[in-house]
Amino acid sequence: MKLVDMTICEFSDEVDSKSPAPGGGSVSALAANIGVGLSRMMAHLSFGKQKYESLDKSIRVEFLNRFNQLSDIRQELVDLIDKDTESFNEFMKAIKLPKNTKEQINYRNNAIQDATLFSIDIPFKTAKKSLKALNIIDYILEYGNQNTITDLGVGVLMLYTGVEGAVLNVKGNLKLLENQELKEYYNKECQSILNQAILIKDSILSTIHNKL
């Protein structure tokens, strides 16, 4: 069964088990997915309201555009929930390959490196998608239904969890990557993503706290 087809209790029980996957990577993608959902909730509860409908048309067009962008990101994050666990399973398959001959050792080493890169790329995508969503929702906060700003605030926290949780998984897997150039690239990009996410999170949450 795919993780995304499980009930909340089933998924939670699977995490709380001896199985090493789903782990932090899949949970980070799920957290970000929920964060996007909460951000879109604010938009859903804005449409049709007098205050929203009285906004300039250009604002409403941009608001709807961002609402739709968040929908695309949310679906991409859904896919990454299972992809992260899939990447772990691929890595374990590579580890278990035979290593009795020189040819087998070389094949196994190459398979491990390929699987390692896969296990890095998936959470890296989660971090990027989460940051992309964070960059979009300031507009939702500004023009959306202000009665739901606390929901959006929780959404921001969930998206930030998606960013930093995914970055932690990338860094954890980088130690197995032999390509130093790629290792430096991912380290640099992850730090940049994390720094941007912190600034956005702090800015939006500060705005929300000041509105309460």
PDB file of C-alpha atoms in Angstrom:
ATOM      1  CA  MET A   1       0.000   0.000   0.000  1.00  0.00           C
ATOM      2  CA  LYS A   2       1.234   3.483  -0.845  1.00  0.00           C
ATOM      3  CA  LEU A   3       1.825   5.737   2.132  1.00  0.00           C
ATOM      4  CA  VAL A   4      -0.526   8.379   0.751  1.00  0.00           C
ATOM      5  CA  ASP A   5      -3.344   5.814   0.655  1.00  0.00           C
ATOM      6  CA  MET A   6      -3.052   5.058   4.374  1.00  0.00           C
ATOM      7  CA  THR A   7      -5.296   6.560   7.010  1.00  0.00           C
ATOM      8  CA  ILE A   8      -3.708   9.050   9.402  1.00  0.00           C
ATOM      9  CA  CYS A   9      -3.574   6.377  12.114  1.00  0.00           C
ATOM     10  CA  GLU A  10      -2.060   3.788   9.765  1.00  0.00           C
ATOM     11  CA  PHE A  11       0.645   6.197   8.632  1.00  0.00           C
ATOM     12  CA  SER A  12       1.382   7.251  12.204  1.00  0.00           C
ATOM     13  CA  ASP A  13       1.604   3.608  13.308  1.00  0.00           C
ATOM     14  CA  GLU A  14       3.951   2.815  10.413  1.00  0.00           C
ATOM     15  CA  VAL A  15       6.247   5.631  11.499  1.00  0.00           C
ATOM     16  CA  ASP A  16       6.039   4.398  15.096  1.00  0.00           C
ATOM     17  CA  SER A  17       7.411   0.948  14.270  1.00  0.00           C
ATOM     18  CA  LYS A  18      10.629  -1.011  13.750  1.00  0.00           C
ATOM     19  CA  SER A  19      10.492  -0.199  10.044  1.00  0.00           C
ATOM     20  CA  PRO A  20      13.151   2.417   9.118  1.00  0.00           C
ATOM     21  CA  ALA A  21      10.859   3.853   6.456  1.00  0.00           C
ATOM     22  CA  PRO A  22       8.781   5.956   6.297  1.00  0.00           C
ATOM     23  CA  GLY A  23      11.075   8.181   8.291  1.00  0.00           C
ATOM     24  CA  GLY A  24      12.003  11.829   8.497  1.00  0.00           C
ATOM     25  CA  GLY A  25      12.056  12.359   4.751  1.00  0.00           C
ATOM     26  CA  SER A  26       8.520  11.181   4.085  1.00  0.00           C
ATOM     27  CA  VAL A  27       7.262  12.945   7.209  1.00  0.00           C
ATOM     28  CA  SER A  28       8.911  16.187   6.048  1.00  0.00           C
ATOM     29  CA  ALA A  29       7.115  15.941   2.706  1.00  0.00           C
ATOM     30  CA  LEU A  30       3.836  15.235   4.507  1.00  0.00           C
ATOM     31  CA  ALA A  31       4.357  18.194   6.853  1.00  0.00           C
ATOM     32  CA  ALA A  32       4.975  20.490   3.894  1.00  0.00           C
ATOM     33  CA  ASN A  33       1.930  19.104   2.105  1.00  0.00           C
ATOM     34  CA  ILE A  34      -0.253  19.902   5.119  1.00  0.00           C
ATOM     35  CA  GLY A  35       1.364  23.332   5.319  1.00  0.00           C
ATOM     36  CA  VAL A  36       0.332  24.061   1.752  1.00  0.00           C
ATOM     37  CA  GLY A  37      -3.163  22.799   2.525  1.00  0.00           C
ATOM     38  CA  LEU A  38      -3.504  25.205   5.449  1.00  0.00           C
ATOM     39  CA  SER A  39      -2.285  28.076   3.285  1.00  0.00           C
ATOM     40  CA  ARG A  40      -4.834  27.240   0.611  1.00  0.00           C
ATOM     41  CA  MET A  41      -7.492  26.939   3.326  1.00  0.00           C
ATOM     42  CA  MET A  42      -7.085  30.653   3.985  1.00  0.00           C
ATOM     43  CA  ALA A  43      -7.666  31.304   0.292  1.00  0.00           C
ATOM     44  CA  HIS A  44     -10.662  28.965   0.141  1.00  0.00           C
ATOM     45  CA  LEU A  45     -12.241  30.921   2.995  1.00  0.00           C
ATOM     46  CA  SER A  46     -11.589  34.221   1.211  1.00  0.00           C
ATOM     47  CA  PHE A  47     -13.315  33.526  -2.093  1.00  0.00           C
ATOM     48  CA  GLY A  48     -16.819  34.954  -2.241  1.00  0.00           C
ATOM     49  CA  LYS A  49     -16.345  37.170   0.804  1.00  0.00           C
ATOM     50  CA  GLN A  50     -17.297  40.814   0.299  1.00  0.00           C
ATOM     51  CA  LYS A  51     -13.888  42.117   1.353  1.00  0.00           C
ATOM     52  CA  TYR A  52     -12.115  39.829  -1.096  1.00  0.00           C
ATOM     53  CA  GLU A  53     -14.509  40.460  -3.984  1.00  0.00           C
ATOM     54  CA  SER A  54     -14.082  44.228  -3.535  1.00  0.00           C
ATOM     55  CA  LEU A  55     -10.334  43.985  -4.124  1.00  0.00           C
ATOM     56  CA  ASP A  56      -8.905  45.291  -7.382  1.00  0.00           C
ATOM     57  CA  LYS A  57      -9.185  42.737 -10.177  1.00  0.00           C
ATOM     58  CA  SER A  58      -5.407  42.584 -10.643  1.00  0.00           C
ATOM     59  CA  ILE A  59      -5.016  41.590  -6.987  1.00  0.00           C
ATOM     60  CA  ARG A  60      -7.658  38.886  -7.283  1.00  0.00           C
ATOM     61  CA  VAL A  61      -6.019  37.537 -10.434  1.00  0.00           C
ATOM     62  CA  GLU A  62      -2.640  37.309  -8.696  1.00  0.00           C
ATOM     63  CA  PHE A  63      -4.265  35.803  -5.594  1.00  0.00           C
ATOM     64  CA  LEU A  64      -5.899  33.091  -7.698  1.00  0.00           C
ATOM     65  CA  ASN A  65      -2.649  32.496  -9.561  1.00  0.00           C
ATOM     66  CA  ARG A  66      -0.802  31.864  -6.305  1.00  0.00           C
ATOM     67  CA  PHE A  67      -3.650  29.698  -5.049  1.00  0.00           C
ATOM     68  CA  ASN A  68      -3.276  27.523  -8.155  1.00  0.00           C
ATOM     69  CA  GLN A  69       0.515  27.417  -7.853  1.00  0.00           C
ATOM     70  CA  LEU A  70       0.120  26.090  -4.327  1.00  0.00           C
ATOM     71  CA  SER A  71      -2.165  23.362  -5.639  1.00  0.00           C
ATOM     72  CA  ASP A  72       0.561  22.193  -8.028  1.00  0.00           C
ATOM     73  CA  ILE A  73       3.169  22.209  -5.256  1.00  0.00           C
ATOM     74  CA  ARG A  74       0.852  20.277  -2.954  1.00  0.00           C
ATOM     75  CA  GLN A  75       0.468  17.501  -5.523  1.00  0.00           C
ATOM     76  CA  GLU A  76       4.216  17.361  -6.079  1.00  0.00           C
ATOM     77  CA  LEU A  77       4.721  16.999  -2.333  1.00  0.00           C
ATOM     78  CA  VAL A  78       2.191  14.152  -2.247  1.00  0.00           C
ATOM     79  CA  ASP A  79       4.358  12.284  -4.752  1.00  0.00           C
ATOM     80  CA  LEU A  80       7.501  12.947  -2.706  1.00  0.00           C
ATOM     81  CA  ILE A  81       6.006  11.302   0.405  1.00  0.00           C
ATOM     82  CA  ASP A  82       6.242   7.876  -1.233  1.00  0.00           C
ATOM     83  CA  LYS A  83       9.293   8.730  -3.332  1.00  0.00           C
ATOM     84  CA  ASP A  84      11.352   9.294  -0.194  1.00  0.00           C
ATOM     85  CA  THR A  85      10.559   5.845   1.167  1.00  0.00           C
ATOM     86  CA  GLU A  86      11.153   4.391  -2.301  1.00  0.00           C
ATOM     87  CA  SER A  87      14.622   5.966  -2.359  1.00  0.00           C
ATOM     88  CA  PHE A  88      15.457   4.321   0.980  1.00  0.00           C
ATOM     89  CA  ASN A  89      14.304   0.940  -0.305  1.00  0.00           C
ATOM     90  CA  GLU A  90      16.451   1.330  -3.433  1.00  0.00           C
ATOM     91  CA  PHE A  91      19.459   2.093  -1.266  1.00  0.00           C
ATOM     92  CA  MET A  92      18.883  -1.017   0.841  1.00  0.00           C
ATOM     93  CA  LYS A  93      18.634  -3.129  -2.316  1.00  0.00           C
ATOM     94  CA  ALA A  94      22.002  -1.789  -3.447  1.00  0.00           C
ATOM     95  CA  ILE A  95      23.595  -2.508  -0.059  1.00  0.00           C
ATOM     96  CA  LYS A  96      22.422  -6.135  -0.230  1.00  0.00           C
ATOM     97  CA  LEU A  97      23.939  -6.798  -3.676  1.00  0.00           C
ATOM     98  CA  PRO A  98      26.580  -9.571  -3.770  1.00  0.00           C
ATOM     99  CA  LYS A  99      30.252  -8.597  -3.405  1.00  0.00           C
ATOM    100  CA  ASN A 100      32.110 -11.833  -3.983  1.00  0.00           C
ATOM    101  CA  THR A 101      33.976 -10.867  -7.153  1.00  0.00           C
ATOM    102  CA  LYS A 102      35.664  -7.692  -8.388  1.00  0.00           C
ATOM    103  CA  GLU A 103      32.917  -7.208 -10.966  1.00  0.00           C
ATOM    104  CA  GLN A 104      30.229  -7.611  -8.319  1.00  0.00           C
ATOM    105  CA  ILE A 105      32.004  -5.162  -6.018  1.00  0.00           C
ATOM    106  CA  ASN A 106      32.234  -2.538  -8.770  1.00  0.00           C
ATOM    107  CA  TYR A 107      28.603  -3.053  -9.742  1.00  0.00           C
ATOM    108  CA  ARG A 108      27.522  -2.826  -6.105  1.00  0.00           C
ATOM    109  CA  ASN A 109      29.542   0.340  -5.478  1.00  0.00           C
ATOM    110  CA  ASN A 110      28.040   2.019  -8.541  1.00  0.00           C
ATOM    111  CA  ALA A 111      24.551   0.950  -7.486  1.00  0.00           C
ATOM    112  CA  ILE A 112      25.124   2.358  -3.995  1.00  0.00           C
ATOM    113  CA  GLN A 113      26.250   5.689  -5.425  1.00  0.00           C
ATOM    114  CA  ASP A 114      23.237   5.848  -7.751  1.00  0.00           C
ATOM    115  CA  ALA A 115      20.889   5.014  -4.887  1.00  0.00           C
ATOM    116  CA  THR A 116      22.627   7.532  -2.638  1.00  0.00           C
ATOM    117  CA  LEU A 117      22.141  10.270  -5.207  1.00  0.00           C
ATOM    118  CA  PHE A 118      18.471   9.304  -5.490  1.00  0.00           C
ATOM    119  CA  SER A 119      18.104   9.432  -1.697  1.00  0.00           C
ATOM    120  CA  ILE A 120      19.637  12.919  -1.720  1.00  0.00           C
ATOM    121  CA  ASP A 121      17.657  14.277  -4.637  1.00  0.00           C
ATOM    122  CA  ILE A 122      14.217  13.414  -3.221  1.00  0.00           C
ATOM    123  CA  PRO A 123      14.476  15.372   0.058  1.00  0.00           C
ATOM    124  CA  PHE A 124      16.302  18.112  -1.853  1.00  0.00           C
ATOM    125  CA  LYS A 125      13.197  18.456  -4.015  1.00  0.00           C
ATOM    126  CA  THR A 126      11.031  18.499  -0.882  1.00  0.00           C
ATOM    127  CA  ALA A 127      13.097  21.363   0.533  1.00  0.00           C
ATOM    128  CA  LYS A 128      12.873  23.324  -2.725  1.00  0.00           C
ATOM    129  CA  LYS A 129       9.121  22.795  -3.093  1.00  0.00           C
ATOM    130  CA  SER A 130       8.552  23.822   0.525  1.00  0.00           C
ATOM    131  CA  LEU A 131      10.586  26.996   0.038  1.00  0.00           C
ATOM    132  CA  LYS A 132       8.709  27.765  -3.163  1.00  0.00           C
ATOM    133  CA  ALA A 133       5.433  27.571  -1.252  1.00  0.00           C
ATOM    134  CA  LEU A 134       6.781  29.809   1.512  1.00  0.00           C
ATOM    135  CA  ASN A 135       7.668  32.390  -1.127  1.00  0.00           C
ATOM    136  CA  ILE A 136       4.081  32.404  -2.399  1.00  0.00           C
ATOM    137  CA  ILE A 137       1.944  32.670   0.715  1.00  0.00           C
ATOM    138  CA  ASP A 138       2.799  36.211   1.815  1.00  0.00           C
ATOM    139  CA  TYR A 139       0.265  37.400  -0.756  1.00  0.00           C
ATOM    140  CA  ILE A 140      -2.343  35.013   0.627  1.00  0.00           C
ATOM    141  CA  LEU A 141      -1.714  36.414   4.100  1.00  0.00           C
ATOM    142  CA  GLU A 142      -1.983  40.023   2.952  1.00  0.00           C
ATOM    143  CA  TYR A 143      -5.223  39.719   1.001  1.00  0.00           C
ATOM    144  CA  GLY A 144      -6.843  36.595   2.451  1.00  0.00           C
ATOM    145  CA  ASN A 145      -9.481  36.132   5.128  1.00  0.00           C
ATOM    146  CA  GLN A 146      -7.878  37.558   8.272  1.00  0.00           C
ATOM    147  CA  ASN A 147      -9.992  35.321  10.493  1.00  0.00           C
ATOM    148  CA  THR A 148      -7.782  32.416   9.409  1.00  0.00           C
ATOM    149  CA  ILE A 149      -4.325  33.915   9.934  1.00  0.00           C
ATOM    150  CA  THR A 150      -3.515  31.456  12.732  1.00  0.00           C
ATOM    151  CA  ASP A 151      -4.215  28.568  10.356  1.00  0.00           C
ATOM    152  CA  LEU A 152      -1.820  30.069   7.843  1.00  0.00           C
ATOM    153  CA  GLY A 153       0.702  30.536  10.651  1.00  0.00           C
ATOM    154  CA  VAL A 154       0.594  26.832  11.419  1.00  0.00           C
ATOM    155  CA  GLY A 155       0.937  26.237   7.683  1.00  0.00           C
ATOM    156  CA  VAL A 156       4.128  28.303   7.676  1.00  0.00           C
ATOM    157  CA  LEU A 157       5.525  26.245  10.546  1.00  0.00           C
ATOM    158  CA  MET A 158       4.685  23.010   8.730  1.00  0.00           C
ATOM    159  CA  LEU A 159       6.320  24.266   5.542  1.00  0.00           C
ATOM    160  CA  TYR A 160       9.413  25.253   7.467  1.00  0.00           C
ATOM    161  CA  THR A 161       9.491  21.754   8.946  1.00  0.00           C
ATOM    162  CA  GLY A 162       9.354  20.511   5.364  1.00  0.00           C
ATOM    163  CA  VAL A 163      12.399  22.619   4.524  1.00  0.00           C
ATOM    164  CA  GLU A 164      14.639  21.902   7.498  1.00  0.00           C
ATOM    165  CA  GLY A 165      13.525  18.293   7.860  1.00  0.00           C
ATOM    166  CA  ALA A 166      14.360  17.651   4.217  1.00  0.00           C
ATOM    167  CA  VAL A 167      17.688  19.477   4.500  1.00  0.00           C
ATOM    168  CA  LEU A 168      18.630  17.275   7.463  1.00  0.00           C
ATOM    169  CA  ASN A 169      17.913  14.200   5.337  1.00  0.00           C
ATOM    170  CA  VAL A 170      19.993  15.522   2.451  1.00  0.00           C
ATOM    171  CA  LYS A 171      22.933  16.177   4.757  1.00  0.00           C
ATOM    172  CA  GLY A 172      22.569  12.787   6.394  1.00  0.00           C
ATOM    173  CA  ASN A 173      22.835  11.054   3.029  1.00  0.00           C
ATOM    174  CA  LEU A 174      25.627  13.258   1.663  1.00  0.00           C
ATOM    175  CA  LYS A 175      28.224  11.492   3.807  1.00  0.00           C
ATOM    176  CA  LEU A 176      27.828   8.433   1.556  1.00  0.00           C
ATOM    177  CA  LEU A 177      28.295  10.392  -1.679  1.00  0.00           C
ATOM    178  CA  GLU A 178      31.768  10.046  -3.187  1.00  0.00           C
ATOM    179  CA  ASN A 179      31.403  12.838  -5.760  1.00  0.00           C
ATOM    180  CA  GLN A 180      32.918  15.811  -3.914  1.00  0.00           C
ATOM    181  CA  GLU A 181      31.731  18.361  -6.463  1.00  0.00           C
ATOM    182  CA  LEU A 182      28.119  17.244  -6.058  1.00  0.00           C
ATOM    183  CA  LYS A 183      28.535  17.089  -2.293  1.00  0.00           C
ATOM    184  CA  GLU A 184      29.684  20.717  -2.209  1.00  0.00           C
ATOM    185  CA  TYR A 185      26.825  21.741  -4.506  1.00  0.00           C
ATOM    186  CA  TYR A 186      24.141  20.164  -2.325  1.00  0.00           C
ATOM    187  CA  ASN A 187      25.658  21.541   0.878  1.00  0.00           C
ATOM    188  CA  LYS A 188      25.766  25.054  -0.553  1.00  0.00           C
ATOM    189  CA  GLU A 189      22.247  24.890  -1.983  1.00  0.00           C
ATOM    190  CA  CYS A 190      20.784  23.434   1.203  1.00  0.00           C
ATOM    191  CA  GLN A 191      22.287  26.200   3.310  1.00  0.00           C
ATOM    192  CA  SER A 192      20.887  28.808   0.932  1.00  0.00           C
ATOM    193  CA  ILE A 193      17.424  27.216   1.002  1.00  0.00           C
ATOM    194  CA  LEU A 194      17.494  27.004   4.789  1.00  0.00           C
ATOM    195  CA  ASN A 195      18.610  30.618   5.213  1.00  0.00           C
ATOM    196  CA  GLN A 196      15.847  31.862   2.914  1.00  0.00           C
ATOM    197  CA  ALA A 197      13.231  29.744   4.666  1.00  0.00           C
ATOM    198  CA  ILE A 198      14.220  31.074   8.093  1.00  0.00           C
ATOM    199  CA  LEU A 199      13.866  34.681   6.935  1.00  0.00           C
ATOM    200  CA  ILE A 200      10.466  34.077   5.347  1.00  0.00           C
ATOM    201  CA  LYS A 201       9.173  32.053   8.308  1.00  0.00           C
ATOM    202  CA  ASP A 202      10.257  34.660  10.834  1.00  0.00           C
ATOM    203  CA  SER A 203       8.845  37.531   8.777  1.00  0.00           C
ATOM    204  CA  ILE A 204       5.424  35.949   8.234  1.00  0.00           C
ATOM    205  CA  LEU A 205       5.086  34.731  11.813  1.00  0.00           C
ATOM    206  CA  SER A 206       6.064  38.159  13.120  1.00  0.00           C
ATOM    207  CA  THR A 207       3.344  39.708  10.954  1.00  0.00           C
ATOM    208  CA  ILE A 208       0.786  37.206  12.219  1.00  0.00           C
ATOM    209  CA  HIS A 209       1.709  37.701  15.880  1.00  0.00           C
ATOM    210  CA  ASN A 210       1.398  41.464  15.440  1.00  0.00           C
ATOM    211  CA  LYS A 211      -2.070  41.050  13.956  1.00  0.00           C
ATOM    212  CA  LEU A 212      -3.355  38.988  16.883  1.00  0.00           C
TER     213      LEU A 212
END
